[in-house]
mmCIF file of C-alpha atoms in Angstrom:
data_model
loop_
_atom_site.group_PDB
_atom_site.id
_atom_site.type_symbol
_atom_site.label_atom_id
_atom_site.label_comp_id
_atom_site.label_asym_id
_atom_site.label_seq_id
_atom_site.Cartn_x
_atom_site.Cartn_y
_atom_site.Cartn_z
ATOM 1 C CA MET A 1 -43.667 -6.515 131.055
ATOM 2 C CA THR A 2 -40.812 -4.286 129.851
ATOM 3 C CA ASP A 3 -39.286 -1.468 131.544
ATOM 4 C CA THR A 4 -39.911 1.923 130.069
ATOM 5 C CA PRO A 5 -37.153 4.618 129.829
ATOM 6 C CA SER A 6 -39.091 6.439 132.525
ATOM 7 C CA THR A 7 -39.227 3.594 134.895
ATOM 8 C CA LYS A 8 -35.872 2.004 134.000
ATOM 9 C CA ALA A 9 -33.652 2.041 136.802
ATOM 10 C CA THR A 10 -30.132 3.663 136.254
ATOM 11 C CA ARG A 11 -27.513 1.105 136.545
ATOM 12 C CA SER A 12 -23.909 2.368 136.762
ATOM 13 C CA LYS A 13 -20.670 0.279 136.896
ATOM 14 C CA PRO A 14 -18.890 0.600 140.157
ATOM 15 C CA ARG A 15 -15.790 2.869 139.668
ATOM 16 C CA ARG A 16 -12.488 1.005 139.919
ATOM 17 C CA GLU A 17 -10.072 2.596 142.131
ATOM 18 C CA LYS A 18 -6.438 2.750 140.871
ATOM 19 C CA PRO A 19 -4.005 1.159 143.225
ATOM 20 C CA PRO A 20 -1.654 3.812 144.910
ATOM 21 C CA VAL A 21 1.576 4.270 143.130
ATOM 22 C CA PRO A 22 4.384 3.635 145.675
ATOM 23 C CA THR A 23 6.583 6.767 146.010
ATOM 24 C CA THR A 24 10.150 6.499 145.142
ATOM 25 C CA TRP A 25 11.315 10.011 145.632
ATOM 26 C CA PRO A 26 12.755 9.723 149.080
ATOM 27 C CA ALA A 27 15.081 6.941 147.869
ATOM 28 C CA PHE A 28 15.890 9.009 144.933
ATOM 29 C CA VAL A 29 16.712 11.999 146.983
ATOM 30 C CA LEU A 30 19.055 9.938 148.906
ATOM 31 C CA ALA A 31 20.660 8.662 145.723
ATOM 32 C CA ILE A 32 21.063 12.136 144.405
ATOM 33 C CA VAL A 33 23.029 13.056 147.727
ATOM 34 C CA VAL A 34 25.294 10.052 147.432
ATOM 35 C CA ALA A 35 25.957 10.416 143.904
ATOM 36 C CA GLY A 36 26.422 14.192 144.174
ATOM 37 C CA ALA A 37 28.832 13.795 147.032
ATOM 38 C CA GLY A 38 30.891 11.301 145.124
ATOM 39 C CA ALA A 39 31.032 13.592 141.946
ATOM 40 C CA GLY A 40 31.936 16.623 144.268
ATOM 41 C CA CYS A 41 34.751 14.592 145.848
ATOM 42 C CA TYR A 42 36.277 13.560 142.589
ATOM 43 C CA ALA A 43 36.075 17.215 141.314
ATOM 44 C CA LEU A 44 37.897 18.402 144.459
ATOM 45 C CA ARG A 45 40.736 15.836 143.983
ATOM 46 C CA ALA A 46 41.352 17.151 140.568
ATOM 47 C CA PRO A 47 44.137 19.536 139.850
ATOM 48 C CA ARG A 48 43.354 22.975 141.359
ATOM 49 C CA LEU A 49 42.369 25.934 139.029
ATOM 50 C CA ALA A 50 45.135 28.440 138.676
ATOM 51 C CA LEU A 51 44.194 32.008 139.942
ATOM 52 C CA ASP A 52 46.186 33.782 137.352
ATOM 53 C CA VAL A 53 45.025 31.990 134.085
ATOM 54 C CA PRO A 54 41.756 32.068 132.116
ATOM 55 C CA MET A 55 39.349 29.657 133.532
ATOM 56 C CA GLY A 56 38.143 27.771 130.328
ATOM 57 C CA SER A 57 40.894 25.473 129.482
ATOM 58 C CA ALA A 58 41.664 24.828 133.185
ATOM 59 C CA LEU A 59 38.007 23.938 133.844
ATOM 60 C CA TRP A 60 37.889 21.474 130.832
ATOM 61 C CA ARG A 61 41.038 19.708 132.180
ATOM 62 C CA ILE A 62 39.219 19.184 135.552
ATOM 63 C CA PHE A 63 35.984 18.076 133.872
ATOM 64 C CA ASN A 64 37.758 15.666 131.914
ATOM 65 C CA HIS A 65 39.873 14.385 134.731
ATOM 66 C CA SER A 66 36.640 13.639 136.735
ATOM 67 C CA LEU A 67 34.441 12.631 133.838
ATOM 68 C CA VAL A 68 34.884 8.692 133.879
ATOM 69 C CA PRO A 69 34.790 8.193 137.612
ATOM 70 C CA THR A 70 31.791 10.413 138.139
ATOM 71 C CA VAL A 71 29.797 8.601 135.471
ATOM 72 C CA ILE A 72 30.748 5.482 137.082
ATOM 73 C CA ILE A 73 29.563 6.659 140.409
ATOM 74 C CA ALA A 74 26.341 7.900 138.902
ATOM 75 C CA LEU A 75 25.723 4.556 137.159
ATOM 76 C CA ALA A 76 26.548 2.610 140.426
ATOM 77 C CA VAL A 77 24.272 4.579 142.436
ATOM 78 C CA TRP A 78 21.480 4.268 140.049
ATOM 79 C CA CYS A 79 21.868 0.581 139.759
ATOM 80 C CA LEU A 80 21.593 0.222 143.420
ATOM 81 C CA LEU A 81 18.600 2.670 143.471
ATOM 82 C CA TYR A 82 16.798 0.952 140.561
ATOM 83 C CA PHE A 83 17.539 -2.759 141.184
ATOM 84 C CA GLY A 84 17.382 -2.539 144.946
ATOM 85 C CA PHE A 85 14.248 -0.361 145.137
ATOM 86 C CA VAL A 86 12.682 1.456 142.196
ATOM 87 C CA ARG A 87 12.080 -1.748 140.115
ATOM 88 C CA TRP A 88 10.098 -3.377 142.734
ATOM 89 C CA LYS A 89 8.063 -0.222 143.500
ATOM 90 C CA ASN A 90 7.528 1.626 140.160
ATOM 91 C CA GLY A 91 9.769 0.266 137.292
ATOM 92 C CA GLU A 92 8.653 2.949 135.041
ATOM 93 C CA ARG A 93 10.449 5.612 136.890
ATOM 94 C CA GLY A 94 13.964 4.185 136.280
ATOM 95 C CA PRO A 95 14.730 6.206 133.154
ATOM 96 C CA LEU A 96 13.587 9.345 134.729
ATOM 97 C CA HIS A 97 15.622 8.760 137.885
ATOM 98 C CA PHE A 98 18.799 7.951 135.738
ATOM 99 C CA ASN A 99 18.466 10.874 133.530
ATOM 100 C CA THR A 100 17.915 13.185 136.415
ATOM 101 C CA LEU A 101 20.746 11.555 138.362
ATOM 102 C CA LEU A 102 23.054 11.977 135.609
ATOM 103 C CA GLY A 103 22.243 15.637 135.011
ATOM 104 C CA VAL A 104 22.742 16.488 138.724
ATOM 105 C CA VAL A 105 26.221 14.642 138.648
ATOM 106 C CA PHE A 106 27.237 16.542 135.668
ATOM 107 C CA ALA A 107 26.140 19.820 137.088
ATOM 108 C CA ILE A 108 27.960 19.035 140.358
ATOM 109 C CA LEU A 109 31.101 18.076 138.269
ATOM 110 C CA ILE A 110 30.933 21.417 136.580
ATOM 111 C CA LEU A 111 30.130 23.786 139.407
ATOM 112 C CA THR A 112 32.329 22.288 142.046
ATOM 113 C CA PRO A 113 35.560 23.597 140.512
ATOM 114 C CA LEU A 114 33.982 26.830 139.844
ATOM 115 C CA ALA A 115 32.840 27.223 143.384
ATOM 116 C CA ARG A 116 36.179 26.042 144.693
ATOM 117 C CA GLN A 117 37.978 28.616 142.678
ATOM 118 C CA GLN A 118 35.681 31.411 143.954
ATOM 119 C CA VAL A 119 36.378 30.383 147.404
ATOM 120 C CA ASP A 120 40.152 30.305 146.753
ATOM 121 C CA LEU A 121 39.897 33.754 145.230
ATOM 122 C CA PHE A 122 38.084 35.182 148.162
ATOM 123 C CA LYS A 123 40.668 33.643 150.690
ATOM 124 C CA ALA A 124 43.512 34.544 148.350
ATOM 125 C CA GLY A 125 43.209 38.266 148.464
ATOM 126 C CA ASP A 126 43.177 40.798 145.606
ATOM 127 C CA VAL A 127 44.928 38.475 142.983
ATOM 128 C CA ARG A 128 43.575 40.286 140.096
ATOM 129 C CA GLY A 129 44.920 43.605 141.514
ATOM 130 C CA LEU A 130 48.301 42.086 142.057
ATOM 131 C CA GLN A 131 48.284 40.800 138.522
ATOM 132 C CA ALA A 132 47.458 44.270 137.234
ATOM 133 C CA ASP A 133 50.239 45.861 139.417
ATOM 134 C CA THR A 134 52.803 43.205 138.092
ATOM 135 C CA LEU A 135 51.894 44.006 134.392
ATOM 136 C CA LYS A 136 52.317 47.641 135.071
ATOM 137 C CA ALA A 137 55.600 47.207 136.728
ATOM 138 C CA ASP A 138 56.834 44.768 133.951
ATOM 139 C CA ALA A 139 56.093 47.438 131.282
ATOM 140 C CA ALA A 140 57.841 50.175 133.231
ATOM 141 C CA ARG A 141 60.891 47.903 133.738
ATOM 142 C CA LYS A 142 60.976 46.983 129.906
ATOM 143 C CA ALA A 143 60.804 50.622 128.999
ATOM 144 C CA GLU A 144 63.681 51.574 131.458
ATOM 145 C CA ASP A 145 65.620 48.626 130.185
ATOM 146 C CA ALA A 146 65.080 49.491 126.553
ATOM 147 C CA GLN A 147 66.429 53.079 127.172
ATOM 148 C CA ALA A 148 69.439 51.794 128.956
ATOM 149 C CA ARG A 149 70.128 49.082 126.361
ATOM 150 C CA ALA A 150 69.974 51.647 123.605
ATOM 151 C CA ALA A 151 72.759 53.673 125.295
ATOM 152 C CA LEU A 152 74.871 50.363 125.350
ATOM 153 C CA HIS A 153 74.049 49.632 121.663
ATOM 154 C CA LYS A 154 75.202 53.144 120.837
ATOM 155 C CA ALA A 155 78.618 52.465 122.512
ATOM 156 C CA LEU A 156 78.871 49.126 120.744
ATOM 157 C CA SER A 157 78.182 50.711 117.380
ATOM 158 C CA ALA A 158 80.838 53.382 118.088
ATOM 159 C CA ALA A 159 83.320 50.536 118.535
ATOM 160 C CA ALA A 160 81.981 48.163 115.892
ATOM 161 C CA GLY A 161 84.934 48.678 113.544
ATOM 162 C CA ASP A 162 87.427 47.930 116.412
ATOM 163 C CA LEU A 163 85.566 44.744 117.300
ATOM 164 C CA THR A 164 86.347 43.328 113.894
ATOM 165 C CA LEU A 165 90.236 43.597 114.413
ATOM 166 C CA ASP A 166 90.372 44.874 110.936
ATOM 167 C CA PRO A 167 94.070 45.242 110.380
ATOM 168 C CA SER A 168 93.899 48.112 108.032
ATOM 169 C CA ALA A 169 92.163 50.140 110.635
ATOM 170 C CA LEU A 170 94.711 49.172 113.120
ATOM 171 C CA ALA A 171 97.950 49.724 111.161
ATOM 172 C CA THR A 172 99.339 52.544 113.169
ATOM 173 C CA ALA A 173 100.046 52.995 116.854
ATOM 174 C CA ALA A 174 97.725 55.962 117.037
ATOM 175 C CA ALA A 175 94.780 53.990 115.607
ATOM 176 C CA ARG A 176 95.330 51.171 117.995
ATOM 177 C CA LYS A 177 95.483 53.684 120.866
ATOM 178 C CA GLN A 178 92.172 55.218 119.807
ATOM 179 C CA ALA A 179 90.693 51.761 119.348
ATOM 180 C CA LYS A 180 91.702 50.805 122.926
ATOM 181 C CA ALA A 181 90.129 53.915 124.237
ATOM 182 C CA ARG A 182 86.732 53.161 122.495
ATOM 183 C CA ILE A 183 86.905 49.374 123.758
ATOM 184 C CA ALA A 184 87.467 50.837 127.221
ATOM 185 C CA VAL A 185 84.356 53.123 126.814
ATOM 186 C CA VAL A 186 82.178 50.265 125.619
ATOM 187 C CA ARG A 187 83.427 47.735 128.217
ATOM 188 C CA GLN A 188 82.477 50.211 130.933
ATOM 189 C CA ALA A 189 79.076 50.831 129.185
ATOM 190 C CA SER A 190 78.395 47.148 129.325
ATOM 191 C CA LYS A 191 79.316 46.950 133.091
ATOM 192 C CA ASP A 192 77.110 49.976 133.631
ATOM 193 C CA TYR A 193 74.171 48.507 131.833
ATOM 194 C CA HIS A 194 74.371 45.175 133.679
ATOM 195 C CA LEU A 195 74.732 46.702 137.057
ATOM 196 C CA ALA A 196 71.713 48.840 136.482
ATOM 197 C CA TYR A 197 69.917 45.790 135.218
ATOM 198 C CA ALA A 198 70.588 43.943 138.360
ATOM 199 C CA ASP A 199 69.230 47.065 140.261
ATOM 200 C CA ARG A 200 66.154 47.341 138.283
ATOM 201 C CA GLU A 201 65.365 43.648 138.864
ATOM 202 C CA ALA A 202 66.076 44.109 142.660
ATOM 203 C CA ARG A 203 63.619 47.052 142.766
ATOM 204 C CA ASP A 204 61.017 45.262 140.696
ATOM 205 C CA ARG A 205 61.111 42.342 143.092
ATOM 206 C CA ALA A 206 60.788 44.685 146.264
ATOM 207 C CA ALA A 207 57.863 46.441 144.492
ATOM 208 C CA PHE A 208 56.261 42.887 143.911
ATOM 209 C CA LEU A 209 56.587 41.966 147.587
ATOM 210 C CA GLN A 210 55.140 45.262 148.594
ATOM 211 C CA GLY A 211 52.208 44.511 146.307
ATOM 212 C CA ILE A 212 51.744 41.241 147.975
ATOM 213 C CA VAL A 213 51.276 42.852 151.359
ATOM 214 C CA ALA A 214 49.290 45.807 149.992
ATOM 215 C CA ARG A 215 46.699 43.450 148.140
ATOM 216 C CA LYS A 216 46.554 41.194 151.224
ATOM 217 C CA ILE A 217 47.463 38.102 149.370
ATOM 218 C CA SER A 218 47.158 34.886 151.512
ATOM 219 C CA PRO A 219 50.437 33.215 152.433
ATOM 220 C CA ASP A 220 49.932 30.206 150.306
ATOM 221 C CA VAL A 221 49.250 32.250 147.120
ATOM 222 C CA ALA A 222 52.003 34.640 148.022
ATOM 223 C CA LYS A 223 54.475 31.707 148.123
ATOM 224 C CA THR A 224 53.291 30.302 144.863
ATOM 225 C CA SER A 225 53.183 33.866 143.178
ATOM 226 C CA LEU A 226 56.664 34.716 144.485
ATOM 227 C CA ALA A 227 58.123 31.497 143.281
ATOM 228 C CA ALA A 228 56.483 32.032 139.736
ATOM 229 C CA TYR A 229 57.844 35.550 139.814
ATOM 230 C CA ASP A 230 61.542 34.432 140.861
ATOM 231 C CA GLN A 231 61.421 31.666 138.196
ATOM 232 C CA ARG A 232 60.698 34.338 135.489
ATOM 233 C CA ALA A 233 63.168 36.832 136.928
ATOM 234 C CA GLN A 234 65.880 34.079 137.083
ATOM 235 C CA GLY A 235 65.479 33.292 133.559
ATOM 236 C CA ARG A 236 65.755 37.044 132.595
ATOM 237 C CA SER A 237 68.808 37.269 134.836
ATOM 238 C CA GLN A 238 70.583 34.306 133.372
ATOM 239 C CA GLY A 239 70.074 35.657 129.874
ATOM 240 C CA ALA A 240 71.471 39.162 130.890
ATOM 241 C CA GLU A 241 74.529 37.209 132.591
ATOM 242 C CA ARG A 242 75.198 35.265 129.416
ATOM 243 C CA ASP A 243 75.089 38.609 127.508
ATOM 244 C CA PHE A 244 77.501 40.250 129.791
ATOM 245 C CA GLU A 245 79.965 37.157 129.601
ATOM 246 C CA ILE A 246 79.770 37.461 125.844
ATOM 247 C CA GLU A 247 80.441 41.048 125.724
ATOM 248 C CA GLN A 248 83.394 41.064 128.114
ATOM 249 C CA THR A 249 84.900 37.981 126.583
ATOM 250 C CA LEU A 250 84.671 39.708 123.077
ATOM 251 C CA PHE A 251 86.403 42.787 124.573
ATOM 252 C CA ASP A 252 89.208 40.696 126.082
ATOM 253 C CA GLU A 253 89.823 39.026 122.616
ATOM 254 C CA VAL A 254 89.862 42.389 120.829
ATOM 255 C CA GLU A 255 92.233 43.840 123.397
ATOM 256 C CA GLY A 256 94.351 40.838 123.231
ATOM 257 C CA GLY A 257 94.599 41.140 119.432
ATOM 258 C CA ILE A 258 95.583 44.842 119.689
ATOM 259 C CA ALA A 259 98.241 44.077 122.057
ATOM 260 C CA VAL A 260 99.722 41.397 119.774
ATOM 261 C CA LEU A 261 99.778 44.248 117.079
ATOM 262 C CA ASP A 262 101.418 46.720 119.434
ATOM 263 C CA HIS A 263 104.517 44.444 119.954
ATOM 264 C CA GLY A 264 104.599 42.202 116.994
ATOM 265 C CA LEU A 265 103.282 43.910 113.938
ATOM 266 C CA THR A 266 105.864 45.023 111.371
ATOM 267 C CA GLU A 267 103.931 45.902 108.226
ATOM 268 C CA VAL A 268 100.335 46.154 107.024
ATOM 269 C CA GLN A 269 99.234 46.118 103.349
ATOM 270 C CA GLY A 270 95.498 46.231 102.942
ATOM 271 C CA ARG A 271 94.369 43.156 104.876
ATOM 272 C CA ASP A 272 97.787 41.477 104.784
ATOM 273 C CA MET A 273 100.155 41.749 107.804
ATOM 274 C CA TRP A 274 103.716 40.907 108.595
ATOM 275 C CA PHE A 275 104.729 39.983 112.164
ATOM 276 C CA ASN A 276 108.063 39.654 113.944
ATOM 277 C CA GLY A 277 107.591 35.971 114.269
ATOM 278 C CA PRO A 278 105.129 33.050 113.626
ATOM 279 C CA ASP A 279 104.088 33.045 117.339
ATOM 280 C CA ASP A 280 102.763 36.649 116.977
ATOM 281 C CA MET A 281 100.898 35.731 113.963
ATOM 282 C CA VAL A 282 99.322 32.657 115.562
ATOM 283 C CA ALA A 283 98.298 34.679 118.539
ATOM 284 C CA PHE A 284 96.580 37.425 116.437
ATOM 285 C CA ASN A 285 94.687 35.048 114.274
ATOM 286 C CA ARG A 286 93.515 33.177 117.434
ATOM 287 C CA HIS A 287 92.155 36.405 119.004
ATOM 288 C CA SER A 288 90.656 37.434 115.648
ATOM 289 C CA ARG A 289 88.939 34.039 115.262
ATOM 290 C CA ASN A 290 87.549 34.100 118.752
ATOM 291 C CA ALA A 291 86.351 37.674 118.383
ATOM 292 C CA ALA A 292 84.426 36.649 115.302
ATOM 293 C CA ILE A 293 82.803 33.746 117.429
ATOM 294 C CA TYR A 294 81.580 36.050 120.208
ATOM 295 C CA ARG A 295 80.287 38.783 117.773
ATOM 296 C CA ARG A 296 78.198 36.083 116.174
ATOM 297 C CA ARG A 297 76.910 35.063 119.466
ATOM 298 C CA LEU A 298 76.083 38.537 120.651
ATOM 299 C CA ALA A 299 74.238 39.161 117.422
ATOM 300 C CA ASP A 300 72.407 35.825 117.662
ATOM 301 C CA ARG A 301 71.314 36.672 121.177
ATOM 302 C CA ALA A 302 70.149 40.235 120.037
ATOM 303 C CA ARG A 303 67.987 38.521 117.274
ATOM 304 C CA ALA A 304 66.504 36.087 119.819
ATOM 305 C CA GLU A 305 65.671 38.889 122.046
ATOM 306 C CA LYS A 306 63.881 40.787 119.269
ATOM 307 C CA LEU A 307 61.827 37.809 118.313
ATOM 308 C CA ALA A 308 60.997 37.170 122.052
ATOM 309 C CA GLN A 309 59.789 40.794 122.336
ATOM 310 C CA ALA A 310 57.791 40.547 119.230
ATOM 311 C CA GLY A 311 56.112 37.272 120.374
ATOM 312 C CA GLY A 312 55.621 38.511 123.805
#
């Protein structure tokens, strides 16, 4: 006797329960904490970001500085995680764990310097405000210096013919007297300019110190900022001192040459001169040659200054 569809008993296969998948996330979270801490420590050990420069290049330097050790840390932690635990529990999750772990490490590597800089900025005070004040003060000082230098250049131009020790222009005692008067004027103009230059630098530094107090700059940042300021100011002052030395030495040589003409010159025809004796001729030629050297140095420094201003 056969079973009919109406009487056939319904037979169903018993459902096979899937074995539970052992969770690996707790161990993975622990690995994230360990690898992230290692990456953060290496990023913190990297050179600090400067507070007064754009972040991009400095951030990449820190990233590159920490890249290799943090990848090694991530790989080592993953190996411990995978071979020590995940492979025995759920080997398929190894790549997922590794990719996620590496992404977290890279994120920490990038974000740690950024966070550190933000903390430093908060603790440092109004650094941006101090930078703005410094730029404004620099512009004012440069404008004042340009005006004072224009007065010095005017005096130098008025005595330009005398500075060449042209014998045809110094043939008479009256001409030499006028030349000495012009040299005295330009010498004093040089002294006045450089004294005022030192005063401007001193006022500028005092204003910078006041800005540090007003902007509530932290002691560490204030020390670093003041050291950088003094280094720049020292470079400017050394340049000004060299200019002053060249100018005064040039005036000394010109006055020495005129003094030789006063007591030793007997006759002038064009650029030819006759002296009382060979010693006077040698002395005048020496002063003339030295004056030419210092004129060239002064001109070279003036050109270099213009190039620096154009570049800056």
